[in-house]
Amino acid sequence: LAACVAQGACLANLRGLALDDNALTLQAPPAPTQSPTPASLLSPLQSRMQQQQQQQQSPAETLGKALRRLPKLEQLDLNNNCLLGDEAAAELCTQLLASQPPDGCKHAPPLRMLHLGGTQAGNASAIACADAITSAGPSKEFPCSLAVLCISGECGDVGAKALAGVLTEQCPLRELYLGNKIGDMGVEGLARAL
């Protein structure tokens, strides 16, 4: 999918993408157990290939950046990908909701709905979303358009408080679904924001 989007306009009219009920992890495969060969023993080509492998983006970063190139994408549903961890989901959110358009694009996609329910997305993902909403505020050149956000049951007080911090009248969020790990502290933060 990421390669297809990167190649051109093959999905330029895509408005929604549902990858729900899959086995996505968006994590890089485990590194080989053997240590890398010293550079002095490698040919120039092998040395460049080894450097590229070390600099490779995570699948979450790659997918997030690729989806930002879709000019009409409004909905992304990753619901029930129970292997999708908080760190990978947070990286995806960071890339997907970045305030600046990707290179070669006039604007970021008008993403209005992000569904991470039934995943392990939690506090780190909530913080990444809150940071993105803050950095792409309504007075910015490229405001965030995220109206619906669902983060699974792994979001706790820390994530709830981070999101509460961006719930202002100018915040684009209209629906916020958080999981079942929030205690009194998180609820108090949300209540104050409302």
XYZ file of C-alpha atoms in Angstrom:
194
model
C 0.000 0.000 0.000
C 2.727 2.466 0.987
C 4.668 1.700 -2.198
C 1.544 2.166 -4.332
C 0.802 5.564 -2.787
C 4.427 6.666 -3.116
C 4.475 5.812 -6.848
C 1.826 8.299 -7.808
C -1.838 9.043 -7.959
C -3.133 5.454 -8.053
C -5.241 6.042 -4.921
C -5.666 9.810 -5.210
C -9.457 9.596 -4.806
C -9.436 7.271 -1.783
C -11.610 8.755 0.988
C -11.634 5.894 3.464
C -9.353 3.009 4.295
C -10.495 0.157 6.530
C -7.804 -2.268 7.616
C -9.794 -3.489 10.596
C -9.707 -7.034 11.998
C -6.232 -7.829 10.666
C -2.914 -8.738 12.271
C -1.067 -5.445 11.746
C 1.831 -4.689 14.072
C 3.502 -1.890 12.045
C 6.775 -2.848 13.723
C 10.035 -3.500 11.969
C 11.011 -7.156 11.817
C 13.500 -8.180 14.480
C 17.091 -7.300 13.697
C 19.374 -10.164 12.765
C 21.072 -11.710 15.771
C 24.519 -11.545 14.221
C 26.471 -8.325 14.527
C 26.985 -6.291 11.354
C 30.134 -6.913 9.372
C 32.763 -4.208 10.001
C 32.742 -1.597 7.235
C 36.396 -2.293 6.410
C 35.433 -5.816 5.260
C 32.524 -4.755 3.041
C 32.548 -3.719 -0.595
C 31.250 -0.171 -1.235
C 27.908 -1.604 -2.436
C 27.548 -3.827 0.624
C 28.458 -0.904 2.864
C 25.734 1.316 1.288
C 23.174 -1.477 1.626
C 24.051 -1.941 5.298
C 23.685 1.821 5.915
C 20.285 1.860 4.176
C 19.069 -1.030 6.327
C 20.136 0.805 9.469
C 18.356 4.015 8.355
C 15.167 2.294 7.228
C 11.895 3.751 8.479
C 9.575 1.731 10.645
C 6.450 0.365 8.923
C 4.346 2.754 11.045
C 6.354 5.749 9.862
C 6.281 4.542 6.247
C 2.506 3.996 6.279
C 1.810 7.295 8.042
C 3.863 9.267 5.539
C 2.335 7.397 2.595
C -1.244 7.985 3.757
C -0.532 11.703 4.170
C 0.048 11.802 0.414
C -3.595 10.859 -0.255
C -5.275 14.241 -0.802
C -8.849 13.100 -0.044
C -8.333 10.575 2.775
C -10.914 11.279 5.476
C -11.180 7.996 7.399
C -8.665 5.439 8.620
C -10.005 2.410 10.476
C -7.459 0.143 12.152
C -9.979 -1.259 14.630
C -9.332 -4.716 16.111
C -5.699 -5.057 15.083
C -4.913 -6.449 18.517
C -1.187 -6.806 17.736
C -0.783 -3.084 16.973
C 1.188 -1.737 19.945
C 1.127 1.697 21.511
C 4.586 2.707 20.260
C 3.808 1.813 16.630
C 0.357 3.430 16.825
C 1.918 6.591 18.282
C 4.468 6.735 15.444
C 1.666 6.283 12.901
C -0.334 9.104 14.544
C 2.713 11.387 14.591
C 3.322 10.897 10.872
C -0.315 10.809 9.803
C -1.370 13.922 11.717
C 1.766 16.022 11.151
C 0.873 19.667 10.596
C 2.967 20.254 7.481
C 1.991 18.677 4.145
C 4.360 16.030 2.818
C 7.012 17.021 0.283
C 5.497 17.707 -3.113
C 1.949 18.164 -1.748
C 0.004 21.387 -1.346
C -1.861 20.187 1.730
C -2.221 17.250 4.069
C -5.251 14.967 3.739
C -8.445 16.121 5.478
C -8.376 13.141 7.879
C -11.532 13.409 9.978
C -11.748 9.968 11.604
C -9.029 7.775 13.126
C -10.151 4.503 14.721
C -7.596 2.670 16.870
C -10.097 0.780 19.023
C -9.307 -2.837 19.780
C -5.573 -2.227 19.459
C -2.941 -1.661 22.128
C -2.899 2.063 21.371
C -2.733 3.896 24.665
C -1.070 6.813 26.396
C 1.718 7.325 23.828
C -0.840 7.341 20.994
C -3.089 9.798 22.857
C -0.109 12.084 23.507
C 0.921 11.887 19.826
C -2.616 12.879 18.765
C -2.738 15.706 21.317
C 0.639 17.002 20.118
C -0.530 16.889 16.494
C -3.740 18.767 17.285
C -1.752 21.389 19.212
C 0.884 21.865 16.506
C -1.788 22.124 13.802
C -4.092 24.479 15.678
C -6.932 26.366 13.969
C -4.854 29.509 13.520
C -2.110 27.605 11.712
C -1.781 27.470 7.944
C -2.589 23.738 7.946
C -5.141 23.121 10.736
C -5.946 19.640 11.968
C -9.330 18.356 10.759
C -9.569 15.278 13.015
C -13.168 15.207 14.281
C -13.457 11.595 15.526
C -10.764 9.793 17.522
C -11.079 6.345 19.044
C -8.216 4.972 21.140
C -8.491 1.533 22.667
C -8.770 0.442 26.258
C -5.033 0.924 26.825
C -5.361 4.706 27.157
C -5.132 5.719 30.814
C -4.987 8.867 32.916
C -1.855 10.203 31.195
C -3.385 9.953 27.723
C -6.748 11.317 28.873
C -5.063 14.338 30.465
C -3.015 14.980 27.320
C -6.163 14.991 25.193
C -8.033 17.064 27.782
C -5.333 19.690 27.356
C -6.297 20.281 23.729
C -10.084 20.239 24.146
C -10.860 23.886 23.514
C -13.575 25.525 21.463
C -11.160 25.639 18.525
C -10.325 21.925 18.767
C -11.647 20.019 15.744
C -12.521 16.904 17.808
C -16.269 16.320 18.029
C -16.214 12.674 19.139
C -13.634 11.160 21.481
C -13.729 7.501 22.470
C -11.280 6.364 25.126
C -10.925 2.944 26.674
C -11.441 1.482 30.107
C -8.104 2.239 31.833
C -8.923 5.815 32.813
C -9.206 6.572 36.521
C -10.433 9.552 38.500
C -7.435 11.727 37.583
C -8.055 11.296 33.839
C -11.789 11.862 34.188
C -11.176 15.009 36.244
C -8.890 16.348 33.492
C -11.519 15.624 30.836
C -14.300 17.127 32.986
C -12.337 20.369 33.473
C -11.803 20.614 29.712
C -15.516 20.247 29.032
